[in-house]
Short mmCIF file of N, CA and C in Angstrom, two decimals:
data_model
loop_
_atom_site.label_atom_id
_atom_site.label_comp_id
_atom_site.label_asym_id
_atom_site.label_seq_id
_atom_site.Cartn_x
_atom_site.Cartn_y
_atom_site.Cartn_z
N UNK A 14 -158.35 3.64 55.43
CA UNK A 14 -157.40 2.78 54.77
C UNK A 14 -157.72 2.73 53.28
N UNK A 15 -156.69 2.56 52.50
CA UNK A 15 -156.81 2.54 51.05
C UNK A 15 -156.21 1.25 50.53
N UNK A 16 -156.92 0.56 49.64
CA UNK A 16 -156.43 -0.68 49.05
C UNK A 16 -156.49 -0.53 47.54
N UNK A 17 -155.35 -0.75 46.88
CA UNK A 17 -155.30 -0.74 45.42
C UNK A 17 -154.66 -2.04 44.98
N UNK A 18 -155.37 -2.80 44.15
CA UNK A 18 -154.86 -4.07 43.65
C UNK A 18 -154.82 -3.98 42.13
N UNK A 19 -153.65 -4.30 41.55
CA UNK A 19 -153.51 -4.22 40.11
C UNK A 19 -152.62 -5.32 39.56
N UNK A 20 -152.72 -5.50 38.26
CA UNK A 20 -151.87 -6.48 37.56
C UNK A 20 -151.04 -5.70 36.55
N UNK A 21 -149.76 -5.43 36.89
CA UNK A 21 -148.94 -4.60 35.99
C UNK A 21 -148.34 -5.38 34.82
N UNK A 22 -148.21 -4.69 33.72
CA UNK A 22 -147.49 -5.17 32.56
C UNK A 22 -146.33 -4.21 32.37
N UNK A 23 -145.10 -4.72 32.44
CA UNK A 23 -143.91 -3.86 32.36
C UNK A 23 -143.15 -4.11 31.07
N UNK A 24 -142.59 -3.01 30.54
CA UNK A 24 -141.74 -3.07 29.34
C UNK A 24 -140.43 -2.40 29.70
N UNK A 25 -139.31 -3.06 29.36
CA UNK A 25 -137.96 -2.53 29.60
C UNK A 25 -137.34 -2.17 28.25
N UNK A 26 -137.50 -0.91 27.75
CA UNK A 26 -136.91 -0.55 26.46
C UNK A 26 -135.39 -0.58 26.50
N UNK A 27 -134.81 -0.24 27.65
CA UNK A 27 -133.39 -0.44 27.90
C UNK A 27 -133.28 -1.12 29.26
N UNK A 28 -132.12 -1.62 29.59
CA UNK A 28 -131.96 -2.52 30.74
C UNK A 28 -132.54 -1.98 32.05
N UNK A 29 -132.28 -0.77 32.42
CA UNK A 29 -132.68 -0.27 33.74
C UNK A 29 -133.95 0.57 33.74
N UNK A 30 -134.45 0.97 32.58
CA UNK A 30 -135.64 1.80 32.48
C UNK A 30 -136.87 0.90 32.32
N UNK A 31 -137.93 1.20 33.09
CA UNK A 31 -139.13 0.38 33.05
C UNK A 31 -140.36 1.28 32.90
N UNK A 32 -141.23 0.94 31.96
CA UNK A 32 -142.54 1.57 31.82
C UNK A 32 -143.58 0.51 32.14
N UNK A 33 -144.64 0.92 32.82
CA UNK A 33 -145.67 -0.07 33.13
C UNK A 33 -147.07 0.50 33.02
N UNK A 34 -148.00 -0.41 32.83
CA UNK A 34 -149.42 -0.09 32.80
C UNK A 34 -150.11 -1.15 33.65
N UNK A 35 -151.08 -0.72 34.45
CA UNK A 35 -151.75 -1.66 35.34
C UNK A 35 -153.22 -1.28 35.52
N UNK A 36 -154.14 -2.13 35.06
CA UNK A 36 -155.53 -1.92 35.43
C UNK A 36 -155.67 -2.28 36.91
N UNK A 37 -156.36 -1.45 37.68
CA UNK A 37 -156.42 -1.65 39.13
C UNK A 37 -157.85 -1.54 39.65
N UNK A 38 -158.07 -2.20 40.76
CA UNK A 38 -159.30 -2.07 41.54
C UNK A 38 -158.93 -1.34 42.82
N UNK A 39 -159.75 -0.38 43.26
CA UNK A 39 -159.46 0.33 44.50
C UNK A 39 -160.66 0.29 45.43
N UNK A 40 -160.36 0.35 46.71
CA UNK A 40 -161.40 0.45 47.74
C UNK A 40 -160.87 1.37 48.84
N UNK A 41 -161.72 2.30 49.28
CA UNK A 41 -161.34 3.28 50.29
C UNK A 41 -162.36 3.23 51.42
N UNK A 42 -161.88 3.21 52.67
CA UNK A 42 -162.78 3.32 53.81
C UNK A 42 -163.41 4.69 53.79
N UNK A 43 -164.70 4.76 54.01
CA UNK A 43 -165.43 6.03 53.94
C UNK A 43 -164.96 7.04 54.98
N UNK A 44 -164.42 6.57 56.11
CA UNK A 44 -164.01 7.47 57.18
C UNK A 44 -162.71 8.20 56.88
N UNK A 45 -161.88 7.61 56.01
CA UNK A 45 -160.56 8.19 55.72
C UNK A 45 -160.66 9.33 54.74
N UNK A 46 -159.76 10.29 54.89
CA UNK A 46 -159.64 11.39 53.94
C UNK A 46 -158.25 11.29 53.34
N UNK A 47 -158.14 10.61 52.21
CA UNK A 47 -156.85 10.36 51.57
C UNK A 47 -156.79 11.07 50.22
N UNK A 48 -155.58 11.29 49.69
CA UNK A 48 -155.46 11.98 48.40
C UNK A 48 -156.26 11.33 47.28
N UNK A 49 -156.37 10.00 47.28
CA UNK A 49 -157.10 9.36 46.19
C UNK A 49 -158.59 9.71 46.25
N UNK A 50 -159.08 10.14 47.43
CA UNK A 50 -160.48 10.56 47.54
C UNK A 50 -160.79 11.70 46.57
N UNK A 51 -159.80 12.51 46.24
CA UNK A 51 -160.02 13.64 45.35
C UNK A 51 -160.39 13.20 43.94
N UNK A 52 -159.88 12.07 43.49
CA UNK A 52 -160.21 11.63 42.14
C UNK A 52 -161.46 10.77 42.12
N UNK A 53 -161.90 10.35 43.28
CA UNK A 53 -163.11 9.53 43.39
C UNK A 53 -164.02 10.20 44.42
N UNK A 54 -164.56 11.34 44.06
CA UNK A 54 -165.26 12.19 45.02
C UNK A 54 -166.42 11.47 45.72
N UNK A 55 -167.19 10.68 44.99
CA UNK A 55 -168.35 10.04 45.60
C UNK A 55 -168.20 8.53 45.68
N UNK A 56 -167.29 7.95 44.95
CA UNK A 56 -167.13 6.49 44.94
C UNK A 56 -166.09 6.06 45.96
N UNK A 57 -166.39 5.00 46.71
CA UNK A 57 -165.38 4.48 47.62
C UNK A 57 -164.81 3.17 47.11
N UNK A 58 -165.19 2.77 45.89
CA UNK A 58 -164.56 1.64 45.23
C UNK A 58 -164.77 1.76 43.74
N UNK A 59 -163.92 1.11 42.97
CA UNK A 59 -164.05 1.17 41.52
C UNK A 59 -162.76 0.76 40.84
N UNK A 60 -162.60 1.19 39.60
CA UNK A 60 -161.43 0.83 38.81
C UNK A 60 -160.67 2.08 38.39
N UNK A 61 -159.35 1.92 38.27
CA UNK A 61 -158.50 2.99 37.75
C UNK A 61 -157.41 2.37 36.91
N UNK A 62 -156.72 3.19 36.16
CA UNK A 62 -155.60 2.75 35.34
C UNK A 62 -154.35 3.44 35.86
N UNK A 63 -153.31 2.66 36.15
CA UNK A 63 -152.05 3.21 36.63
C UNK A 63 -151.02 3.12 35.50
N UNK A 64 -150.44 4.27 35.13
CA UNK A 64 -149.35 4.34 34.16
C UNK A 64 -148.12 4.82 34.90
N UNK A 65 -146.98 4.21 34.63
CA UNK A 65 -145.81 4.62 35.39
C UNK A 65 -144.49 4.36 34.70
N UNK A 66 -143.46 4.91 35.32
CA UNK A 66 -142.08 4.74 34.85
C UNK A 66 -141.18 4.65 36.06
N UNK A 67 -140.09 3.88 35.92
CA UNK A 67 -139.13 3.72 37.01
C UNK A 67 -137.75 3.46 36.41
N UNK A 68 -136.73 3.78 37.18
CA UNK A 68 -135.36 3.51 36.76
C UNK A 68 -134.70 2.68 37.86
N UNK A 69 -134.15 1.54 37.48
CA UNK A 69 -133.59 0.61 38.46
C UNK A 69 -132.09 0.81 38.63
N UNK A 70 -131.66 0.86 39.90
CA UNK A 70 -130.25 0.90 40.25
C UNK A 70 -129.92 -0.41 40.95
N UNK A 71 -129.05 -1.21 40.35
CA UNK A 71 -128.66 -2.50 40.91
C UNK A 71 -127.43 -2.34 41.78
N UNK A 72 -127.53 -2.74 43.03
CA UNK A 72 -126.40 -2.70 43.96
C UNK A 72 -126.29 -4.08 44.60
N UNK A 73 -125.57 -4.96 43.94
CA UNK A 73 -125.48 -6.34 44.43
C UNK A 73 -126.82 -7.03 44.24
N UNK A 74 -127.36 -7.58 45.33
CA UNK A 74 -128.65 -8.26 45.26
C UNK A 74 -129.84 -7.34 45.53
N UNK A 75 -129.57 -6.07 45.81
CA UNK A 75 -130.63 -5.10 46.10
C UNK A 75 -130.85 -4.22 44.88
N UNK A 76 -132.13 -3.95 44.59
CA UNK A 76 -132.50 -3.06 43.49
C UNK A 76 -133.27 -1.88 44.08
N UNK A 77 -132.77 -0.67 43.85
CA UNK A 77 -133.45 0.56 44.26
C UNK A 77 -134.02 1.19 43.00
N UNK A 78 -135.29 1.55 43.05
CA UNK A 78 -135.95 2.02 41.84
C UNK A 78 -136.91 3.18 42.15
N UNK A 79 -136.46 4.44 41.95
CA UNK A 79 -137.40 5.55 42.07
C UNK A 79 -138.45 5.43 40.96
N UNK A 80 -139.71 5.70 41.33
CA UNK A 80 -140.80 5.53 40.37
C UNK A 80 -141.79 6.68 40.47
N UNK A 81 -142.45 6.95 39.34
CA UNK A 81 -143.55 7.90 39.31
C UNK A 81 -144.68 7.26 38.51
N UNK A 82 -145.89 7.39 39.04
CA UNK A 82 -147.07 6.79 38.42
C UNK A 82 -148.19 7.81 38.36
N UNK A 83 -149.07 7.63 37.40
CA UNK A 83 -150.29 8.44 37.30
C UNK A 83 -151.47 7.48 37.42
N UNK A 84 -152.32 7.73 38.41
CA UNK A 84 -153.56 6.97 38.56
C UNK A 84 -154.65 7.75 37.85
N UNK A 85 -155.29 7.10 36.87
CA UNK A 85 -156.29 7.77 36.04
C UNK A 85 -157.65 7.11 36.27
N UNK A 86 -158.62 7.95 36.60
CA UNK A 86 -159.98 7.48 36.78
C UNK A 86 -160.91 8.52 36.13
N UNK A 87 -161.50 8.14 35.03
CA UNK A 87 -162.32 9.10 34.29
C UNK A 87 -161.45 10.19 33.71
N UNK A 88 -161.78 11.44 33.99
CA UNK A 88 -160.99 12.56 33.48
C UNK A 88 -160.04 13.12 34.54
N UNK A 89 -159.96 12.48 35.70
CA UNK A 89 -159.11 12.97 36.79
C UNK A 89 -157.91 12.04 36.99
N UNK A 90 -156.81 12.61 37.49
CA UNK A 90 -155.64 11.78 37.77
C UNK A 90 -154.92 12.28 39.02
N UNK A 91 -154.15 11.36 39.60
CA UNK A 91 -153.34 11.65 40.77
C UNK A 91 -151.94 11.13 40.51
N UNK A 92 -150.91 11.92 40.84
CA UNK A 92 -149.53 11.45 40.72
C UNK A 92 -149.12 10.74 41.99
N UNK A 93 -148.46 9.60 41.81
CA UNK A 93 -147.97 8.79 42.92
C UNK A 93 -146.48 8.57 42.67
N UNK A 94 -145.65 8.88 43.66
CA UNK A 94 -144.22 8.67 43.49
C UNK A 94 -143.65 8.00 44.73
N UNK A 95 -142.53 7.32 44.52
CA UNK A 95 -141.94 6.63 45.66
C UNK A 95 -140.68 5.90 45.26
N UNK A 96 -140.20 5.09 46.17
CA UNK A 96 -138.98 4.30 45.97
C UNK A 96 -139.35 2.83 46.13
N UNK A 97 -139.14 2.05 45.07
CA UNK A 97 -139.34 0.61 45.12
C UNK A 97 -138.03 -0.04 45.55
N UNK A 98 -138.12 -1.06 46.38
CA UNK A 98 -136.94 -1.80 46.82
C UNK A 98 -137.16 -3.27 46.49
N UNK A 99 -136.22 -3.85 45.76
CA UNK A 99 -136.30 -5.25 45.38
C UNK A 99 -135.07 -6.01 45.83
N UNK A 100 -135.23 -7.31 46.02
CA UNK A 100 -134.14 -8.18 46.42
C UNK A 100 -134.02 -9.33 45.45
N UNK A 101 -132.84 -9.50 44.88
CA UNK A 101 -132.59 -10.61 43.96
C UNK A 101 -132.22 -11.86 44.72
N UNK A 102 -132.45 -12.99 44.11
CA UNK A 102 -132.06 -14.25 44.74
C UNK A 102 -131.63 -15.24 43.71
#
């Protein structure tokens, strides 16, 4: 199992475009073989910096936001991409 906890700071230069930076703490179970293990070859916990960008599509009260992030630890990085889903209220 992999746990990453961060506090993001987001900037919206235009309404739907978002850039963010997040200092993060990570912890990885030693038994798991996950992609993040490649950037932390011997450490199973520590700190990384996540830089990312996303574009938000508003459809009523639902927000769909494809995102790409780079997790940086030392001189190594891993790309993380996905779809964020938000609900307005």
